[in-house]
Amino acid sequence: MARDLTPEAADQTAEAAFRRILSECLDAYDRNLERLMDSDDPEGPHKARVALRRLRSALVAFEALLDPDFSRKVGRRARHLFRILGDLRDADVLAGHQSKGPRAAAAARKAERIRTRVRARLRHGKAARFSARLVKALGGKGWRRGGRRARALAEGPAALIGGRALGDCWATCLSHGSDLGRMSDTERHEMRKDLKTLRYTVEFFGPLWPGAEQERFLSRMKDLQDELGHLNDLALLRREGADEGGRASEADEALRNASALWQGLALGPVWWHEGEGRPASA
């Protein structure tokens, strides 16, 4: 997915950056919701969920600018839609990992039943109106947090709030510890979610601190998420009794790769700075 702060937008105020990032998230959500409703492509629900998670990450990153009630309501609605789509995403993962035969056919039928049910829930819940309602709310003043400090942050450079958001996300990820092998599936999944928030926050603000260190950090993070995502899929197969065997070595390799990537990230330099940035064109 494209970076949210391009070189041309690197000198935006925090409010302008928030509006721009939110618009990008909503555009992606709308495109992939339509894709889900019109086709059986599993990328539709997957990418719609990514858009909603990115939106929720933006609410966290820009929390200091946002009215708490506004942020809470939008976050709750996005989380509700995310969970509806999650049932279909899991079914698509299970169907995609089955080999040919009766088990694969049964998984495909189950995914189609869930797809039909999810589409009905989305229509009933007016999921297609989520973006329009949020855009309308942003046209008023109720979404802004009151007070001089919030106004100063909103009118100040995006790097000020971006550096703080990156620092907070990084501290949360480090709090999970360094030994992935000692974590349960659930603990690794929770860490994976926090890493996703960090990755999206890097994509939001990373171009304010351009350079090889930032690029290397993001590349390693994407690789780490791929390995953790693979581990999560294998855990789902085990829970659902759909593991056809022979995946233990696959899981061991993914865990080794993820551990090495995480240790490299955790020991690497911090390339952002709270309260300062430099133009991406520098």
mmCIF file of C-alpha atoms in Angstrom:
data_model
loop_
_atom_site.group_PDB
_atom_site.id
_atom_site.type_symbol
_atom_site.label_atom_id
_atom_site.label_comp_id
_atom_site.label_asym_id
_atom_site.label_seq_id
_atom_site.Cartn_x
_atom_site.Cartn_y
_atom_site.Cartn_z
ATOM 1 C CA MET A 1 0.000 0.000 0.000
ATOM 2 C CA ALA A 2 1.269 3.464 -0.849
ATOM 3 C CA ARG A 3 2.796 5.677 1.800
ATOM 4 C CA ASP A 4 0.428 8.227 3.259
ATOM 5 C CA LEU A 5 2.843 11.151 3.528
ATOM 6 C CA THR A 6 4.388 11.732 0.118
ATOM 7 C CA PRO A 7 7.272 14.160 -0.323
ATOM 8 C CA GLU A 8 4.802 16.810 -1.468
ATOM 9 C CA ALA A 9 2.749 16.397 1.716
ATOM 10 C CA ALA A 10 5.616 16.062 4.211
ATOM 11 C CA ASP A 11 5.205 19.613 5.500
ATOM 12 C CA GLN A 12 1.500 19.237 6.242
ATOM 13 C CA THR A 13 -0.022 20.184 9.551
ATOM 14 C CA ALA A 14 -1.136 17.354 11.806
ATOM 15 C CA GLU A 15 -4.800 18.024 10.992
ATOM 16 C CA ALA A 16 -4.173 17.983 7.247
ATOM 17 C CA ALA A 17 -2.202 14.755 7.614
ATOM 18 C CA PHE A 18 -5.035 13.171 9.613
ATOM 19 C CA ARG A 19 -7.617 14.109 6.999
ATOM 20 C CA ARG A 20 -5.417 12.801 4.211
ATOM 21 C CA ILE A 21 -4.650 9.496 5.932
ATOM 22 C CA LEU A 22 -8.271 8.938 6.888
ATOM 23 C CA SER A 23 -9.373 9.620 3.310
ATOM 24 C CA GLU A 24 -6.910 7.013 2.042
ATOM 25 C CA CYS A 25 -8.209 4.440 4.537
ATOM 26 C CA LEU A 26 -11.834 5.098 3.604
ATOM 27 C CA ASP A 27 -11.127 4.895 -0.121
ATOM 28 C CA ALA A 28 -9.480 1.496 0.355
ATOM 29 C CA TYR A 29 -12.361 0.298 2.528
ATOM 30 C CA ASP A 30 -14.985 1.357 -0.020
ATOM 31 C CA ARG A 31 -13.152 -0.271 -2.952
ATOM 32 C CA ASN A 32 -12.711 -3.571 -1.192
ATOM 33 C CA LEU A 33 -16.175 -3.643 0.344
ATOM 34 C CA GLU A 34 -17.573 -3.328 -3.173
ATOM 35 C CA ARG A 35 -15.198 -6.074 -4.274
ATOM 36 C CA LEU A 36 -16.465 -8.327 -1.497
ATOM 37 C CA MET A 37 -20.111 -7.714 -2.359
ATOM 38 C CA ASP A 38 -19.618 -8.282 -6.097
ATOM 39 C CA SER A 39 -17.159 -11.185 -6.242
ATOM 40 C CA ASP A 40 -15.842 -14.168 -4.301
ATOM 41 C CA ASP A 41 -12.254 -12.915 -4.418
ATOM 42 C CA PRO A 42 -10.817 -13.506 -0.906
ATOM 43 C CA GLU A 43 -8.721 -10.349 -1.261
ATOM 44 C CA GLY A 44 -11.899 -8.273 -0.881
ATOM 45 C CA PRO A 45 -12.601 -9.066 2.783
ATOM 46 C CA HIS A 46 -8.889 -9.233 3.578
ATOM 47 C CA LYS A 47 -8.081 -5.780 2.220
ATOM 48 C CA ALA A 48 -11.277 -4.267 3.625
ATOM 49 C CA ARG A 49 -10.123 -5.444 7.050
ATOM 50 C CA VAL A 50 -6.656 -3.986 6.459
ATOM 51 C CA ALA A 51 -8.265 -0.625 5.629
ATOM 52 C CA LEU A 52 -10.326 -0.717 8.827
ATOM 53 C CA ARG A 53 -7.296 -1.651 10.926
ATOM 54 C CA ARG A 54 -5.304 1.178 9.370
ATOM 55 C CA LEU A 55 -8.153 3.561 10.155
ATOM 56 C CA ARG A 56 -8.202 2.454 13.785
ATOM 57 C CA SER A 57 -4.411 2.871 13.919
ATOM 58 C CA ALA A 58 -4.834 6.437 12.641
ATOM 59 C CA LEU A 59 -7.341 7.153 15.420
ATOM 60 C CA VAL A 60 -4.741 6.027 17.957
ATOM 61 C CA ALA A 61 -1.916 7.986 16.323
ATOM 62 C CA PHE A 62 -3.924 11.224 16.235
ATOM 63 C CA GLU A 63 -5.726 10.685 19.550
ATOM 64 C CA ALA A 64 -4.479 13.977 20.986
ATOM 65 C CA LEU A 65 -6.354 15.880 18.261
ATOM 66 C CA LEU A 66 -9.634 13.990 18.449
ATOM 67 C CA ASP A 67 -12.705 14.403 20.590
ATOM 68 C CA PRO A 68 -12.800 11.267 22.773
ATOM 69 C CA ASP A 69 -16.471 10.510 22.037
ATOM 70 C CA PHE A 70 -15.892 10.861 18.299
ATOM 71 C CA SER A 71 -12.838 8.619 18.383
ATOM 72 C CA ARG A 72 -14.577 6.026 20.547
ATOM 73 C CA LYS A 73 -17.677 5.844 18.324
ATOM 74 C CA VAL A 74 -15.736 5.624 15.076
ATOM 75 C CA GLY A 75 -13.361 3.055 16.531
ATOM 76 C CA ARG A 76 -16.237 0.945 17.854
ATOM 77 C CA ARG A 77 -17.999 0.987 14.466
ATOM 78 C CA ALA A 78 -14.789 0.106 12.604
ATOM 79 C CA ARG A 79 -14.076 -2.727 15.041
ATOM 80 C CA HIS A 80 -17.611 -4.095 14.587
ATOM 81 C CA LEU A 81 -17.229 -4.175 10.800
ATOM 82 C CA PHE A 82 -13.755 -5.682 11.171
ATOM 83 C CA ARG A 83 -15.134 -8.552 13.249
ATOM 84 C CA ILE A 84 -17.941 -9.263 10.801
ATOM 85 C CA LEU A 85 -15.379 -9.545 8.020
ATOM 86 C CA GLY A 86 -13.150 -11.702 10.224
ATOM 87 C CA ASP A 87 -15.506 -14.696 10.023
ATOM 88 C CA LEU A 88 -15.199 -14.684 6.246
ATOM 89 C CA ARG A 89 -11.445 -14.106 6.309
ATOM 90 C CA ASP A 90 -10.921 -17.164 8.522
ATOM 91 C CA ALA A 91 -13.157 -19.290 6.284
ATOM 92 C CA ASP A 92 -11.228 -18.185 3.192
ATOM 93 C CA VAL A 93 -7.903 -19.019 4.889
ATOM 94 C CA LEU A 94 -9.152 -22.503 5.790
ATOM 95 C CA ALA A 95 -10.467 -23.112 2.280
ATOM 96 C CA GLY A 96 -7.246 -21.873 0.710
ATOM 97 C CA HIS A 97 -5.084 -24.234 2.749
ATOM 98 C CA GLN A 98 -7.015 -27.401 1.905
ATOM 99 C CA SER A 99 -5.812 -29.758 -0.779
ATOM 100 C CA LYS A 100 -8.164 -31.287 -3.321
ATOM 101 C CA GLY A 101 -10.783 -33.785 -2.208
ATOM 102 C CA PRO A 102 -13.855 -33.955 0.044
ATOM 103 C CA ARG A 103 -12.287 -31.827 2.788
ATOM 104 C CA ALA A 104 -11.444 -29.058 0.328
ATOM 105 C CA ALA A 105 -14.951 -29.141 -1.130
ATOM 106 C CA ALA A 106 -16.493 -28.947 2.346
ATOM 107 C CA ALA A 107 -14.268 -25.986 3.269
ATOM 108 C CA ALA A 108 -15.252 -24.190 0.047
ATOM 109 C CA ARG A 109 -18.958 -24.744 0.754
ATOM 110 C CA LYS A 110 -18.551 -23.452 4.303
ATOM 111 C CA ALA A 111 -16.756 -20.345 3.049
ATOM 112 C CA GLU A 112 -19.568 -19.679 0.574
ATOM 113 C CA ARG A 113 -22.223 -20.008 3.302
ATOM 114 C CA ILE A 114 -20.320 -17.573 5.492
ATOM 115 C CA ARG A 115 -19.831 -15.204 2.528
ATOM 116 C CA THR A 116 -23.584 -15.106 1.973
ATOM 117 C CA ARG A 117 -24.243 -14.481 5.659
ATOM 118 C CA VAL A 118 -21.568 -11.778 5.905
ATOM 119 C CA ARG A 119 -22.932 -9.952 2.875
ATOM 120 C CA ALA A 120 -26.386 -9.959 4.444
ATOM 121 C CA ARG A 121 -25.044 -8.596 7.728
ATOM 122 C CA LEU A 122 -23.142 -5.857 5.924
ATOM 123 C CA ARG A 123 -26.231 -4.818 3.961
ATOM 124 C CA HIS A 124 -28.399 -4.853 7.080
ATOM 125 C CA GLY A 125 -25.804 -2.852 9.003
ATOM 126 C CA LYS A 126 -25.442 -0.286 6.192
ATOM 127 C CA ALA A 127 -21.708 -0.922 5.976
ATOM 128 C CA ALA A 128 -21.545 0.915 2.654
ATOM 129 C CA ARG A 129 -22.548 4.152 4.409
ATOM 130 C CA PHE A 130 -19.701 4.073 6.940
ATOM 131 C CA SER A 131 -17.341 6.256 4.893
ATOM 132 C CA ALA A 132 -19.963 8.826 3.902
ATOM 133 C CA ARG A 133 -21.080 9.275 7.504
ATOM 134 C CA LEU A 134 -17.519 9.715 8.706
ATOM 135 C CA VAL A 135 -16.726 12.250 5.976
ATOM 136 C CA LYS A 136 -19.865 14.179 6.936
ATOM 137 C CA ALA A 137 -18.789 14.208 10.589
ATOM 138 C CA LEU A 138 -15.382 15.596 9.615
ATOM 139 C CA GLY A 139 -17.148 18.482 7.900
ATOM 140 C CA GLY A 140 -18.290 19.762 11.300
ATOM 141 C CA LYS A 141 -16.435 20.700 14.447
ATOM 142 C CA GLY A 142 -17.508 17.941 16.831
ATOM 143 C CA TRP A 143 -14.639 15.635 15.924
ATOM 144 C CA ARG A 144 -11.962 17.987 17.280
ATOM 145 C CA ARG A 145 -10.672 17.841 20.837
ATOM 146 C CA GLY A 146 -11.136 21.102 22.680
ATOM 147 C CA GLY A 147 -8.429 23.164 24.352
ATOM 148 C CA ARG A 148 -5.418 25.208 23.315
ATOM 149 C CA ARG A 149 -2.997 22.285 23.444
ATOM 150 C CA ALA A 150 -5.075 20.214 21.006
ATOM 151 C CA ARG A 151 -5.470 23.182 18.670
ATOM 152 C CA ALA A 152 -1.728 23.824 18.752
ATOM 153 C CA LEU A 153 -1.013 20.178 17.910
ATOM 154 C CA ALA A 154 -3.552 20.216 15.080
ATOM 155 C CA GLU A 155 -1.985 23.333 13.577
ATOM 156 C CA GLY A 156 1.582 22.179 14.189
ATOM 157 C CA PRO A 157 3.753 19.941 12.009
ATOM 158 C CA ALA A 158 2.749 16.319 11.530
ATOM 159 C CA ALA A 159 6.211 15.265 12.768
ATOM 160 C CA LEU A 160 5.359 16.440 16.277
ATOM 161 C CA ILE A 161 2.492 14.042 16.740
ATOM 162 C CA GLY A 162 4.063 11.408 14.455
ATOM 163 C CA GLY A 163 7.204 11.046 16.557
ATOM 164 C CA ARG A 164 5.135 10.560 19.688
ATOM 165 C CA ALA A 165 2.871 8.011 18.014
ATOM 166 C CA LEU A 166 5.843 6.004 16.737
ATOM 167 C CA GLY A 167 7.487 6.048 20.162
ATOM 168 C CA ASP A 168 4.336 4.817 21.880
ATOM 169 C CA CYS A 169 3.785 2.016 19.353
ATOM 170 C CA TRP A 170 7.410 0.923 19.575
ATOM 171 C CA ALA A 171 7.292 0.769 23.380
ATOM 172 C CA THR A 172 4.138 -1.375 23.207
ATOM 173 C CA CYS A 173 5.797 -3.829 20.820
ATOM 174 C CA LEU A 174 8.945 -4.081 22.933
ATOM 175 C CA SER A 175 6.826 -4.841 26.009
ATOM 176 C CA HIS A 176 5.990 -8.263 24.533
ATOM 177 C CA GLY A 177 9.571 -9.398 25.096
ATOM 178 C CA SER A 178 12.230 -10.754 22.769
ATOM 179 C CA ASP A 179 11.657 -14.539 22.852
ATOM 180 C CA LEU A 180 8.906 -15.482 20.389
ATOM 181 C CA GLY A 181 9.555 -19.172 21.041
ATOM 182 C CA ARG A 182 8.340 -18.872 24.643
ATOM 183 C CA MET A 183 5.091 -17.174 23.644
ATOM 184 C CA SER A 184 1.809 -19.019 23.160
ATOM 185 C CA ASP A 185 -0.113 -18.754 19.891
ATOM 186 C CA THR A 186 -2.381 -16.211 21.560
ATOM 187 C CA GLU A 187 0.528 -14.116 22.845
ATOM 188 C CA ARG A 188 2.178 -14.075 19.426
ATOM 189 C CA HIS A 189 -1.132 -13.080 17.873
ATOM 190 C CA GLU A 190 -1.453 -10.151 20.279
ATOM 191 C CA MET A 191 2.086 -9.074 19.457
ATOM 192 C CA ARG A 192 1.301 -9.400 15.759
ATOM 193 C CA LYS A 193 -1.613 -6.994 16.155
ATOM 194 C CA ASP A 194 0.584 -4.434 17.902
ATOM 195 C CA LEU A 195 3.208 -4.819 15.182
ATOM 196 C CA LYS A 196 0.546 -4.107 12.582
ATOM 197 C CA THR A 197 -0.324 -0.884 14.375
ATOM 198 C CA LEU A 198 3.361 0.039 14.386
ATOM 199 C CA ARG A 199 3.750 -0.802 10.706
ATOM 200 C CA TYR A 200 0.806 1.363 9.715
ATOM 201 C CA THR A 201 2.086 4.190 11.888
ATOM 202 C CA VAL A 202 5.464 3.898 10.157
ATOM 203 C CA GLU A 203 3.679 4.092 6.809
ATOM 204 C CA PHE A 204 1.759 7.150 8.013
ATOM 205 C CA PHE A 205 4.780 9.082 9.275
ATOM 206 C CA GLY A 206 7.975 7.324 8.165
ATOM 207 C CA PRO A 207 8.615 9.560 5.124
ATOM 208 C CA LEU A 208 9.138 12.469 7.524
ATOM 209 C CA TRP A 209 12.412 10.765 8.504
ATOM 210 C CA PRO A 210 13.627 9.362 5.180
ATOM 211 C CA GLY A 211 16.709 7.267 4.793
ATOM 212 C CA ALA A 212 18.117 3.759 4.671
ATOM 213 C CA GLU A 213 17.357 2.988 8.328
ATOM 214 C CA GLN A 214 13.652 3.732 7.927
ATOM 215 C CA GLU A 215 13.441 1.717 4.700
ATOM 216 C CA ARG A 216 15.283 -1.229 6.253
ATOM 217 C CA PHE A 217 13.049 -1.115 9.354
ATOM 218 C CA LEU A 218 9.859 -1.201 7.293
ATOM 219 C CA SER A 219 11.143 -3.976 5.024
ATOM 220 C CA ARG A 220 12.071 -6.175 7.985
ATOM 221 C CA MET A 221 8.752 -5.446 9.649
ATOM 222 C CA LYS A 222 6.852 -6.591 6.551
ATOM 223 C CA ASP A 223 8.883 -9.813 6.484
ATOM 224 C CA LEU A 224 8.236 -10.342 10.200
ATOM 225 C CA GLN A 225 4.512 -9.859 9.735
ATOM 226 C CA ASP A 226 4.503 -12.366 6.879
ATOM 227 C CA GLU A 227 6.132 -14.987 9.106
ATOM 228 C CA LEU A 228 3.831 -14.251 12.041
ATOM 229 C CA GLY A 229 0.821 -14.297 9.723
ATOM 230 C CA HIS A 230 1.869 -17.719 8.449
ATOM 231 C CA LEU A 231 2.202 -18.956 12.037
ATOM 232 C CA ASN A 232 -1.252 -17.566 12.806
ATOM 233 C CA ASP A 233 -2.763 -19.369 9.805
ATOM 234 C CA LEU A 234 -1.160 -22.651 10.874
ATOM 235 C CA ALA A 235 -2.535 -22.180 14.399
ATOM 236 C CA LEU A 236 -6.001 -21.583 12.904
ATOM 237 C CA LEU A 237 -5.734 -24.825 10.927
ATOM 238 C CA ARG A 238 -4.837 -26.719 14.104
ATOM 239 C CA ARG A 239 -7.720 -25.200 16.078
ATOM 240 C CA GLU A 240 -10.201 -26.052 13.342
ATOM 241 C CA GLY A 241 -8.890 -29.603 12.939
ATOM 242 C CA ALA A 242 -7.922 -28.813 9.353
ATOM 243 C CA ASP A 243 -4.199 -29.483 9.665
ATOM 244 C CA GLU A 244 -3.548 -32.344 7.261
ATOM 245 C CA GLY A 245 -0.182 -33.100 8.847
ATOM 246 C CA GLY A 246 3.361 -32.375 7.848
ATOM 247 C CA ARG A 247 3.182 -28.729 8.936
ATOM 248 C CA ALA A 248 5.267 -28.954 12.121
ATOM 249 C CA SER A 249 8.535 -28.298 10.292
ATOM 250 C CA GLU A 250 6.834 -25.483 8.384
ATOM 251 C CA ALA A 251 5.823 -23.858 11.672
ATOM 252 C CA ASP A 252 9.312 -24.349 13.150
ATOM 253 C CA GLU A 253 10.920 -22.625 10.181
ATOM 254 C CA ALA A 254 8.468 -19.720 10.320
ATOM 255 C CA LEU A 255 9.136 -19.319 14.041
ATOM 256 C CA ARG A 256 12.913 -19.305 13.516
ATOM 257 C CA ASN A 257 12.610 -16.724 10.770
ATOM 258 C CA ALA A 258 10.271 -14.541 12.827
ATOM 259 C CA SER A 259 12.545 -14.732 15.880
ATOM 260 C CA ALA A 260 15.592 -13.636 13.901
ATOM 261 C CA LEU A 261 13.693 -10.760 12.286
ATOM 262 C CA TRP A 262 12.267 -9.560 15.601
ATOM 263 C CA GLN A 263 15.625 -9.641 17.364
ATOM 264 C CA GLY A 264 17.152 -7.664 14.506
ATOM 265 C CA LEU A 265 14.408 -5.066 14.718
ATOM 266 C CA ALA A 266 14.527 -4.790 18.499
ATOM 267 C CA LEU A 267 18.298 -4.178 18.482
ATOM 268 C CA GLY A 268 18.233 -1.760 15.568
ATOM 269 C CA PRO A 269 18.418 2.032 15.786
ATOM 270 C CA VAL A 270 15.427 4.258 16.332
ATOM 271 C CA TRP A 271 15.315 6.563 13.322
ATOM 272 C CA TRP A 272 12.451 8.901 14.272
ATOM 273 C CA HIS A 273 12.543 11.810 16.685
ATOM 274 C CA GLU A 274 9.701 13.156 18.790
ATOM 275 C CA GLY A 275 8.843 16.661 17.769
ATOM 276 C CA GLU A 276 11.059 17.025 14.747
ATOM 277 C CA GLY A 277 11.340 15.811 11.208
ATOM 278 C CA ARG A 278 12.891 16.794 7.972
ATOM 279 C CA PRO A 279 11.254 17.108 4.569
ATOM 280 C CA ALA A 280 11.150 13.870 2.653
ATOM 281 C CA SER A 281 12.772 15.647 -0.274
ATOM 282 C CA ALA A 282 15.877 16.550 1.760
#
